[in-house]
XYZ file of N, CA and C in Angstrom:
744
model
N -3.003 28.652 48.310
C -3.277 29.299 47.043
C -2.273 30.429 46.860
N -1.323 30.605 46.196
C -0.352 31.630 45.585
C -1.134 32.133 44.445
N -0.548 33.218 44.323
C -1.608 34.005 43.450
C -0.707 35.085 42.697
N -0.599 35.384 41.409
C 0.054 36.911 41.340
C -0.308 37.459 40.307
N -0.469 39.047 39.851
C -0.843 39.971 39.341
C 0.674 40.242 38.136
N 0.145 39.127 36.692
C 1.249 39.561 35.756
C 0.844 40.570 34.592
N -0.562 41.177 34.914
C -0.876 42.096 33.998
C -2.044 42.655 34.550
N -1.299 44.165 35.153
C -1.865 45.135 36.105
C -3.569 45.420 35.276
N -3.295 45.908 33.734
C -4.918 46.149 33.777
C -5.784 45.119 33.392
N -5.098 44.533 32.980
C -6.676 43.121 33.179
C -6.794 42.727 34.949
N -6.165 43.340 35.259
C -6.441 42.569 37.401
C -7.314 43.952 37.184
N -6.803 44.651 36.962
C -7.397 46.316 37.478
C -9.455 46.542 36.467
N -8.867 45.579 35.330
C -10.329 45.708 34.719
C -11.654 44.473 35.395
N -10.867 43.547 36.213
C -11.286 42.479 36.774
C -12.489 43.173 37.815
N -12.399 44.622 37.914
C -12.612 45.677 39.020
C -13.113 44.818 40.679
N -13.843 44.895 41.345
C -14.126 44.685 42.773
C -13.250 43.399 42.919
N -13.878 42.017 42.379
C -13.388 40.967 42.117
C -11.749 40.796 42.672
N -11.146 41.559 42.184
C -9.609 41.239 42.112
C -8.770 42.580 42.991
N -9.818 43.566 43.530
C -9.585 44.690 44.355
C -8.714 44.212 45.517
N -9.207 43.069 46.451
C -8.349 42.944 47.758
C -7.008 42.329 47.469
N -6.608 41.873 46.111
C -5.878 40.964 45.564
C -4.547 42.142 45.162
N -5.343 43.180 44.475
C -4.171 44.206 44.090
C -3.442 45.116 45.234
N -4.966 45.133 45.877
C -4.575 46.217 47.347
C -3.111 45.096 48.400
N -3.142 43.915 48.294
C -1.932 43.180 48.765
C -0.705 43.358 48.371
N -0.803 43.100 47.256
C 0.506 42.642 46.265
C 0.867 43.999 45.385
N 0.217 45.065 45.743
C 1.050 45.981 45.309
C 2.236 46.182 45.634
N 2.251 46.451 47.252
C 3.451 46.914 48.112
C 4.817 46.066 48.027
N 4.431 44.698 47.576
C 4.983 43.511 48.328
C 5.471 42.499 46.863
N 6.236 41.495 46.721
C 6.831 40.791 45.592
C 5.962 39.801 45.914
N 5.546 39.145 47.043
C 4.324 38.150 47.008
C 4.525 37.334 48.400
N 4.109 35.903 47.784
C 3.931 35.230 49.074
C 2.677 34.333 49.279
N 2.558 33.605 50.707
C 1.425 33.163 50.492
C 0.521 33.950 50.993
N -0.884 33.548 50.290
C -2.329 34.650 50.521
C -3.358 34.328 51.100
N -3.787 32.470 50.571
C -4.766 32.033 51.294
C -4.986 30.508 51.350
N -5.560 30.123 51.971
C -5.644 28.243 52.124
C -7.035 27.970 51.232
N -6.713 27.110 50.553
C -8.419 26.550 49.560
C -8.550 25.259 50.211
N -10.069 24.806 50.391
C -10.137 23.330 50.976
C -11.157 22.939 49.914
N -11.192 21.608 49.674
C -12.480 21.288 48.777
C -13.350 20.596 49.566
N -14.876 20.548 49.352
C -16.016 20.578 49.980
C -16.959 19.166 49.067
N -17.568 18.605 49.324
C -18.589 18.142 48.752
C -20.228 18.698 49.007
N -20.186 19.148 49.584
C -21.479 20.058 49.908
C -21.516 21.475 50.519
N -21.100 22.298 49.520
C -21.151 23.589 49.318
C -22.072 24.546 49.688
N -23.142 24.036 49.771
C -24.446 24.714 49.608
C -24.480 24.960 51.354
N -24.697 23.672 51.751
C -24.775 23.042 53.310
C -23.773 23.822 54.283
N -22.522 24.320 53.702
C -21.291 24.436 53.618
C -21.682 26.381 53.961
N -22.048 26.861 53.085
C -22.873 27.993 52.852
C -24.180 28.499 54.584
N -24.946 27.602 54.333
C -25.717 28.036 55.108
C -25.609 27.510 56.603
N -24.453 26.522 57.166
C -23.670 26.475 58.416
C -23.583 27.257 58.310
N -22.513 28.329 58.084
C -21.796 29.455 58.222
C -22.931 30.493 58.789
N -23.762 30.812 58.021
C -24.805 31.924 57.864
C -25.461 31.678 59.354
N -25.699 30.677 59.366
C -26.474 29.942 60.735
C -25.616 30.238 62.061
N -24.303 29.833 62.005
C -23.788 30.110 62.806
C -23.410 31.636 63.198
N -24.125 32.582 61.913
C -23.321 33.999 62.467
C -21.811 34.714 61.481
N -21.661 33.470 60.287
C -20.638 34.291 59.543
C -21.307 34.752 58.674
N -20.575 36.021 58.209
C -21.253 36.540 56.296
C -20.241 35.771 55.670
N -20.784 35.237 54.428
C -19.930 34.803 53.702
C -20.224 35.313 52.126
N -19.302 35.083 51.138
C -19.830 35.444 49.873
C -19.833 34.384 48.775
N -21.071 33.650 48.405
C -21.305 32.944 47.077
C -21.977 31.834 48.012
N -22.158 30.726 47.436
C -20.888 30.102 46.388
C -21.320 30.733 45.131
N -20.246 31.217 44.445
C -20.236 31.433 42.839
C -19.193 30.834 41.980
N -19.009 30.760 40.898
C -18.887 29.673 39.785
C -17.314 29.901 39.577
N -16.411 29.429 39.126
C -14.910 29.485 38.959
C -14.369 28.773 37.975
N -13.482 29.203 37.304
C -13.282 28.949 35.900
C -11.300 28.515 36.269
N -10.772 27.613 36.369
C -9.329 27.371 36.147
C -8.709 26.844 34.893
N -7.957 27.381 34.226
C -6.904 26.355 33.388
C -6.045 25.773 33.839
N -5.595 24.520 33.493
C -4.243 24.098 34.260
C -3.220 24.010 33.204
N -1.770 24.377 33.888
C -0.658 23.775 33.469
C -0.641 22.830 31.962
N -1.616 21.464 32.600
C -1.344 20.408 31.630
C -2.912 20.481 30.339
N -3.361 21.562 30.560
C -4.693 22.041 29.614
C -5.921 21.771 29.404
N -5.852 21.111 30.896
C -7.490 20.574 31.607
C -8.113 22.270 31.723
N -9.078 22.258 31.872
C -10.220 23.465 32.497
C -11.286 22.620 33.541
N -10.772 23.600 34.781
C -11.428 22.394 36.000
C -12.682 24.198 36.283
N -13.999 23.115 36.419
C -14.986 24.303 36.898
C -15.204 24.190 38.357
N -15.789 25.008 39.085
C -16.265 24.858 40.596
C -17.108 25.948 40.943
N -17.358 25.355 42.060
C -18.070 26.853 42.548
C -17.354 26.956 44.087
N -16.989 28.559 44.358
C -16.437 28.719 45.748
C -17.045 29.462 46.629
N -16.852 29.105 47.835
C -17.249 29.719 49.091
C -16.068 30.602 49.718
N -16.752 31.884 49.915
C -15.247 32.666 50.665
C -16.238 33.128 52.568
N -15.920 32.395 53.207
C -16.246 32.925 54.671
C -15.410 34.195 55.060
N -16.538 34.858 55.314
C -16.083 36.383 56.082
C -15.819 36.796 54.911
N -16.490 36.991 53.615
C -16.259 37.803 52.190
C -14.841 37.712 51.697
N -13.985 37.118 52.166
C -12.525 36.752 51.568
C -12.004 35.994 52.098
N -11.175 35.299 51.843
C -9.948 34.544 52.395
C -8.429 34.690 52.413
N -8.161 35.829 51.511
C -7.262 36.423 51.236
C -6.710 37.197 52.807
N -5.247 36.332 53.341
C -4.695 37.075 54.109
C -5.841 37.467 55.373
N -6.404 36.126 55.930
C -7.137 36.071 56.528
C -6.752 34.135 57.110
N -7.247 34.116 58.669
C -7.429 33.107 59.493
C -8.300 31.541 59.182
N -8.491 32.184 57.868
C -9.349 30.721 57.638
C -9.437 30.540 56.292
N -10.436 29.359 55.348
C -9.481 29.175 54.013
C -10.825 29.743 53.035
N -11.089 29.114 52.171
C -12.094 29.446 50.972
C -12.716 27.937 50.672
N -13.223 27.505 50.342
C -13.878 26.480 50.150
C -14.329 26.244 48.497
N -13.980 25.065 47.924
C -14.290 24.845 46.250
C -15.059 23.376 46.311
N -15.769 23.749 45.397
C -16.712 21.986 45.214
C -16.217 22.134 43.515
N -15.162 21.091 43.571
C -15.315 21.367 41.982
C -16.299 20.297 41.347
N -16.584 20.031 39.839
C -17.994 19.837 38.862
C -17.143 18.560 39.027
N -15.724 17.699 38.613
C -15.119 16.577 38.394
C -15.039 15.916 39.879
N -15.583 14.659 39.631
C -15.211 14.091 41.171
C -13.550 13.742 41.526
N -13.239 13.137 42.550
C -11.971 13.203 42.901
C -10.608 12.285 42.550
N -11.752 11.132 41.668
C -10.747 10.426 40.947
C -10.753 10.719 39.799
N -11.181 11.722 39.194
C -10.587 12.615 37.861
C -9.903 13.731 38.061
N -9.881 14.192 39.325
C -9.167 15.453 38.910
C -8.133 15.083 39.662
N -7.589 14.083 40.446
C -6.452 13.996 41.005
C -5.874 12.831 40.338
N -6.582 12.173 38.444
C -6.290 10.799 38.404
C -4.582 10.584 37.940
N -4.584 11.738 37.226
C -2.815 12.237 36.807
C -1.792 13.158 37.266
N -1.936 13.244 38.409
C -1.056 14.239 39.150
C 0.126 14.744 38.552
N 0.358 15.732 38.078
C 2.160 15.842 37.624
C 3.031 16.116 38.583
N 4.427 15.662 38.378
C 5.568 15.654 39.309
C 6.092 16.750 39.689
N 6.049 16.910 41.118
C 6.296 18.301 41.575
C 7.915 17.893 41.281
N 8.492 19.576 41.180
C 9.930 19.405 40.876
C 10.552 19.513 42.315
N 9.690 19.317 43.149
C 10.795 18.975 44.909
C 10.055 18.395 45.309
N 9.873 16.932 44.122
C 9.671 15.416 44.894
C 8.874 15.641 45.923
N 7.986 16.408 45.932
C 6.930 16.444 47.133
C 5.661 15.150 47.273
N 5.875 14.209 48.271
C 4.918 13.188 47.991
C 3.370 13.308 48.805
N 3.511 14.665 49.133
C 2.121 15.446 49.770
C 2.161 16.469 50.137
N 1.492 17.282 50.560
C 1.179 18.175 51.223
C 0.501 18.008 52.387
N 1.624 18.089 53.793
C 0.812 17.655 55.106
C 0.112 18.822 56.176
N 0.110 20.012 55.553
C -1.138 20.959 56.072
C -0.141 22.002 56.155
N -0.661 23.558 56.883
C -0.340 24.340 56.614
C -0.249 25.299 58.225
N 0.394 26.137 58.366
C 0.355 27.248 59.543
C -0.656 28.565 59.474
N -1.176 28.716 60.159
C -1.558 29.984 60.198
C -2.087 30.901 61.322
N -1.117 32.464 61.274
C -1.008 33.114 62.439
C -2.652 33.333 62.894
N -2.467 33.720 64.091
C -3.813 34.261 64.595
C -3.665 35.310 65.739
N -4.610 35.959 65.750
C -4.018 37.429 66.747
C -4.735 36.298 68.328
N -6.240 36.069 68.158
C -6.495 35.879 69.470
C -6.928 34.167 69.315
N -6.389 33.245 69.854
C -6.350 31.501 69.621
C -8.036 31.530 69.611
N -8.654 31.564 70.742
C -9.746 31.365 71.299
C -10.605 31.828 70.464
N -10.498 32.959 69.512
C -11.545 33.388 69.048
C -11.334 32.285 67.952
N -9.827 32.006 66.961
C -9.608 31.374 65.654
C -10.204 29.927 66.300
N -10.354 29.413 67.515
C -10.658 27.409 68.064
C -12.218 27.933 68.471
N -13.032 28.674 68.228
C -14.113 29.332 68.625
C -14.865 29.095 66.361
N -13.567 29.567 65.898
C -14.365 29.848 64.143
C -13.854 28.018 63.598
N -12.742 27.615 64.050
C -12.471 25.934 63.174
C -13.591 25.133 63.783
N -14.148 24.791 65.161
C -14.824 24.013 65.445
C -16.498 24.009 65.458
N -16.823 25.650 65.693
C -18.605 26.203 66.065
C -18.972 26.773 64.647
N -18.082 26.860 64.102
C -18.264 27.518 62.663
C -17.662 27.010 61.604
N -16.806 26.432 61.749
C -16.536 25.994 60.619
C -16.631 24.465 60.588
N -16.497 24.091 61.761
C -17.188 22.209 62.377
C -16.103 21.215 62.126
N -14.786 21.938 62.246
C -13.491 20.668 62.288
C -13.437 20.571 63.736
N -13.024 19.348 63.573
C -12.384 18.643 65.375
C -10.567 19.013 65.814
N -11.284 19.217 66.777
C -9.655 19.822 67.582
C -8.566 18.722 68.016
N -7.390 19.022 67.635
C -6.994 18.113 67.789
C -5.590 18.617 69.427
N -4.564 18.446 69.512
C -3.745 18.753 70.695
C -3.585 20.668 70.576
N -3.267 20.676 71.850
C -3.541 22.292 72.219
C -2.283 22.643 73.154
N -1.716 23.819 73.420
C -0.850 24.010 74.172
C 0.558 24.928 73.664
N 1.530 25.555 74.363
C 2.126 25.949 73.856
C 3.233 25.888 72.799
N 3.375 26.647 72.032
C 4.010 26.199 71.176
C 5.369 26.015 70.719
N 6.004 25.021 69.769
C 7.701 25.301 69.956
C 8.337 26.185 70.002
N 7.678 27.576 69.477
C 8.569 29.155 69.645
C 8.224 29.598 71.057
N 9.549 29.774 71.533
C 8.983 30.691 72.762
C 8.082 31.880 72.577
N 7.064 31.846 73.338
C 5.951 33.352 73.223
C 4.644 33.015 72.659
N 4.689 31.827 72.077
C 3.056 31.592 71.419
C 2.547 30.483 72.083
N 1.263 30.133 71.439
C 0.852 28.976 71.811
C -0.021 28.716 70.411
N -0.576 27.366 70.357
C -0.760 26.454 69.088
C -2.127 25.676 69.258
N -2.563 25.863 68.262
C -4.161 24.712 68.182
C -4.234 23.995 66.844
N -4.472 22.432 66.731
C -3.883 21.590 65.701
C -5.521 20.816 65.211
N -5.959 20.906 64.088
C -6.674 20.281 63.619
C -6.384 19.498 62.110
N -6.993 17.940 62.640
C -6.540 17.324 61.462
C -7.943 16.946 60.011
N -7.553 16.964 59.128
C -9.169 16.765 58.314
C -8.215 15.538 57.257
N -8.614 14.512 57.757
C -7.816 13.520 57.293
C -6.294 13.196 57.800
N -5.497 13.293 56.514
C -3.877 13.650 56.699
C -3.719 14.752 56.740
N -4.258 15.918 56.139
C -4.333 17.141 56.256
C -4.112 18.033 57.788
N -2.950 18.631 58.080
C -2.926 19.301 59.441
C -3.348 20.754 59.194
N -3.885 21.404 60.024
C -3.958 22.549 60.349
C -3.779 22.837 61.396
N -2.641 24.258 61.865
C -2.140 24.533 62.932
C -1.989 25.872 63.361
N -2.906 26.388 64.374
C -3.189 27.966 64.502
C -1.921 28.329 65.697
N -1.834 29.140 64.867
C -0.146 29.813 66.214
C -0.737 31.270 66.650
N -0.941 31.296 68.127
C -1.142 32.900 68.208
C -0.079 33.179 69.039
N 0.937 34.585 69.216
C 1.736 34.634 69.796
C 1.203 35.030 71.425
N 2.040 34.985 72.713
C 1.487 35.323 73.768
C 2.607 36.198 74.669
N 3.800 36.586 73.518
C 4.323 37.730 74.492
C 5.668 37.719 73.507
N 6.578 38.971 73.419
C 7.608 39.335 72.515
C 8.368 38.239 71.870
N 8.628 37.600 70.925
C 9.231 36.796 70.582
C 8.902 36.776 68.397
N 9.263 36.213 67.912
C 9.425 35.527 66.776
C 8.122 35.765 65.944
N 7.058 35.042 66.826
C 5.920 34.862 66.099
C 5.252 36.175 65.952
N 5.177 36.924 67.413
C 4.730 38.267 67.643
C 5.410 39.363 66.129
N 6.521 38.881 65.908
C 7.514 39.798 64.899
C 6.824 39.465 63.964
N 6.316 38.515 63.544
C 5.667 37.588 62.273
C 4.510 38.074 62.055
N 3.687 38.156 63.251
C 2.176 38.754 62.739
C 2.070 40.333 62.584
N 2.762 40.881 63.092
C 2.738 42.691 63.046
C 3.083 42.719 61.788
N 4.351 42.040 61.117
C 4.715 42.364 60.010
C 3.850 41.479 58.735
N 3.281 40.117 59.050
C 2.518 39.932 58.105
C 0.736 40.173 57.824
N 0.255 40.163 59.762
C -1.554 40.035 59.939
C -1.532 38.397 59.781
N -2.678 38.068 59.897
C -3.061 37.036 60.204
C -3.247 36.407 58.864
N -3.285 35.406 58.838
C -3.109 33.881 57.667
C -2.351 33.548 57.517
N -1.799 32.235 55.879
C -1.028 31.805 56.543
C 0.469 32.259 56.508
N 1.057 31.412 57.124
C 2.693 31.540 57.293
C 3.196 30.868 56.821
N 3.156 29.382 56.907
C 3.429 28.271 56.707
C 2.553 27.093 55.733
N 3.559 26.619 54.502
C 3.084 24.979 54.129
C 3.745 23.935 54.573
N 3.471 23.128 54.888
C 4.241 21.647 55.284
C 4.066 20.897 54.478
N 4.782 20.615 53.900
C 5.143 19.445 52.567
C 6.464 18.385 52.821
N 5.461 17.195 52.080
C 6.410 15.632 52.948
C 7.394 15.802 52.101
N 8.251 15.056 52.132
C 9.407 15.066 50.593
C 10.191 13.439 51.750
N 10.761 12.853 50.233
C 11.169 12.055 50.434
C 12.662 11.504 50.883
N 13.585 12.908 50.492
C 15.154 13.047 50.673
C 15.018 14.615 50.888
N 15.019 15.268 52.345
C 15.340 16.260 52.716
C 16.308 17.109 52.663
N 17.722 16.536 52.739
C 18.513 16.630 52.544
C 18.630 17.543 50.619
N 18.221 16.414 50.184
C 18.185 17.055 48.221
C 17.929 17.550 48.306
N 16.104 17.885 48.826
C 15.136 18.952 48.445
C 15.526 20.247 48.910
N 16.024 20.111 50.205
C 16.698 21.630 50.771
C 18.013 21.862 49.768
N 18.887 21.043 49.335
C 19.311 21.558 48.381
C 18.910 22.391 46.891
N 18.010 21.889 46.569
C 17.333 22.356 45.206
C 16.613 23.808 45.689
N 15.700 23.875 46.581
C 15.564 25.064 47.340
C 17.101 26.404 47.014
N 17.977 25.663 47.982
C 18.892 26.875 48.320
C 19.894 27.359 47.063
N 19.709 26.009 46.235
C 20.283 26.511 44.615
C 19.403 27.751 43.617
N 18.218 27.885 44.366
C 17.142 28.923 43.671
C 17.327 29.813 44.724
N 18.049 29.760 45.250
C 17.936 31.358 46.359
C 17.235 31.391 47.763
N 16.668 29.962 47.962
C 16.086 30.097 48.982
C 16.761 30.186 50.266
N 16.529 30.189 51.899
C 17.454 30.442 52.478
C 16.597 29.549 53.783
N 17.554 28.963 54.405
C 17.258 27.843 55.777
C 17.334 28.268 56.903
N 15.784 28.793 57.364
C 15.650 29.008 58.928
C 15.695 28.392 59.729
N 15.475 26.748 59.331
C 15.487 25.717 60.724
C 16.186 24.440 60.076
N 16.785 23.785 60.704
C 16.903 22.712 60.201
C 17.517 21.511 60.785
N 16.782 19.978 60.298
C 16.628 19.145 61.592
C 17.489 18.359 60.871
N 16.703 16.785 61.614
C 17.235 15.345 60.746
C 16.667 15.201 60.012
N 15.137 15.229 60.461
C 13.684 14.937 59.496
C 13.479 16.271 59.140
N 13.311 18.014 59.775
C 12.595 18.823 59.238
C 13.247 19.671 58.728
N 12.472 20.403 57.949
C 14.039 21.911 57.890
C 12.351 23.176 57.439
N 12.811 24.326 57.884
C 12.295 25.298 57.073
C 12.926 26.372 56.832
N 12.550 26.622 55.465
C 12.947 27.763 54.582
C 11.897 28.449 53.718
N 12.848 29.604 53.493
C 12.187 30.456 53.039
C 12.900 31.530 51.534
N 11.696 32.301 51.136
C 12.190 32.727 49.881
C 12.658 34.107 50.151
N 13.338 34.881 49.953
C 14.464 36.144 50.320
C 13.164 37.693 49.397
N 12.633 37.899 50.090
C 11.959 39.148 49.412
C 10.644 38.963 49.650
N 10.563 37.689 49.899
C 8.650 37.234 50.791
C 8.625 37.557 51.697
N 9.269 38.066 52.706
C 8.571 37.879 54.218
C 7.508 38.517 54.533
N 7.120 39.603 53.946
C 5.818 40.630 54.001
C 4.819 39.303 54.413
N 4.668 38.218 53.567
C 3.695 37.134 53.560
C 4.054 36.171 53.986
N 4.863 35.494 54.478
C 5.715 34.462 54.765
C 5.690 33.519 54.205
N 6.160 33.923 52.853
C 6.152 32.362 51.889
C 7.319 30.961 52.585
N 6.834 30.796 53.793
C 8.138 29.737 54.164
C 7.660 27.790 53.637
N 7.850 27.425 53.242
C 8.562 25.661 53.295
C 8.728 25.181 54.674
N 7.644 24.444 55.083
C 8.985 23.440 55.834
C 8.529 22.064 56.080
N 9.750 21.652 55.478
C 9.724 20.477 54.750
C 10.427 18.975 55.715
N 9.144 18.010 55.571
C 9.478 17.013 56.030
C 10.006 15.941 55.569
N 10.824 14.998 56.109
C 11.075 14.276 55.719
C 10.687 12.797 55.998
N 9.438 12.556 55.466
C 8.013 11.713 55.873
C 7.277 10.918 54.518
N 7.428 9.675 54.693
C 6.298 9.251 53.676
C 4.868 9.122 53.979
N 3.979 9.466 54.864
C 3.057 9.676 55.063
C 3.515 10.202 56.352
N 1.613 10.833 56.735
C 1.538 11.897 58.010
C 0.551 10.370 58.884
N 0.156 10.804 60.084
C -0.580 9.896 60.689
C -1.969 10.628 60.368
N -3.157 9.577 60.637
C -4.268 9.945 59.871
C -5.366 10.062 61.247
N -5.686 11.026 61.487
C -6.752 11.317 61.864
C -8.226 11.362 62.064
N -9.122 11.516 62.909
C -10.544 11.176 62.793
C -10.605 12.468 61.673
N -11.467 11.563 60.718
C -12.400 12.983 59.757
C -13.231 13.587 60.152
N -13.042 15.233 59.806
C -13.960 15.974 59.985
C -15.245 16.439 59.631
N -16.059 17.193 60.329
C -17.716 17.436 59.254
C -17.192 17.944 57.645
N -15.948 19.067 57.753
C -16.108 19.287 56.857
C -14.764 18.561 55.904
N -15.585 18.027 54.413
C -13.840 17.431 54.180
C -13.301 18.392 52.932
């Protein structure tokens, strides 16, 4: 979920609501803020949590316009009273089932033919593989250290969908990453079909290439790092598919 503040007093008249939202993005040009998952049972969804020991806030009702001039309703769940720049995501049941609201997709302009999950820092692993599986009821998937020297990694899949917790475990990269951003996420992983192009179209808008493979590359946008708006982009027509989780 990207998010940004283009007219300070309607965010500012929004009052509590939109408070942790301004208190971010004041300092900072932006970035990413938080992961949304959609739910079919919200409610259920709600009182796991409570059961298990989280506060959470709602579900309450949500109002979107889109782009193409649909108005999609829902109601959302925020575990631990936000999700904003935080270790775990927000939860939406929207009112349209899933072959209406995904029946016309419009064309992303970097040929993206999915979205194959996302990164996100964590200060202590054990506590974040302690909240995805006893609390929040996804299945774990491979564990162990991770490709940056200094961290280590916990991978859960909810479908094609990856999720991948990085906590750092001694001076290096990632450690630099969480002091300067806190915990959530870092990272989207998005498939694309010609890597090669897409990192081009990227670096023609300013973006700039931290890694880059045969199949992967990541980049990033020049004035985000506060949040780590990074890309990194595969070059994959599908992800491999996984056992589904309790929650989808």
């Amino acid at each position: 979920m990207v998010s940004g503040v283009y007219d300070r007093d309607a965010a500012v008249a929004a009052g509590i609501k939109r408070a942790r939202l301004m208190e971010l993005l004041a300092p900072r040009r932006g970035g990413w803020l938080s992961v949304g998952m959609a739910t079919d049972d919200i409610d259920g969804l709600a009182t796991r949590l409570t059961r298990a020991g989280m506060d959470v806030f709602g579900p309450y009702a949500m109002r979107r316009e889109c782009p193409d001039g649909r108005t999609l309703q829902g109601r959302v769940l925020q575990p631990g009273g936000s999700a904003l720049r935080r270790p775990w995501p927000c939860f939406v049941q929207w009112e349209l089932p899933d072959r209406q609201l995904f029946a016309a997709p419009p064309r992303h302009k970097l040929a993206v033919t999915s979205v194959a999950g996302v990164v996100l820092l964590v200060r202590n692993l054990k506590a974040a593989e302690y909240l995805y599986e006893e609390q929040l009821g996804f299945r774990p998937g491979e564990k162990g250290a991770h490709e940056t020297p200094g961290a280590m990694s916990a991978h859960y899949w909810m479908r094609d969908f990856h999720v991948e917790l990085v906590a750092p475990t001694s001076p290096g990269p990632m450690l630099d990453r969480l002091e300067a951003q806190g915990e959530g996420i870092c990272a989207v992983r998005l498939c694309v079909g010609n890597l090669a192009a897409e990192c081009a179209k990227l670096e023609a808008r300013g973006a700039m290439t931290a890694v880059r493979g045969e199949q992967r590359a990541e980049v990033f946008a020049p004035g985000t790092e506060a949040f780590g708006a990074r890309f990194c982009l595969q070059e994959l027509t599908s992800v491999p598919t996984a056992v589904d989780p309790s929650v989808s």
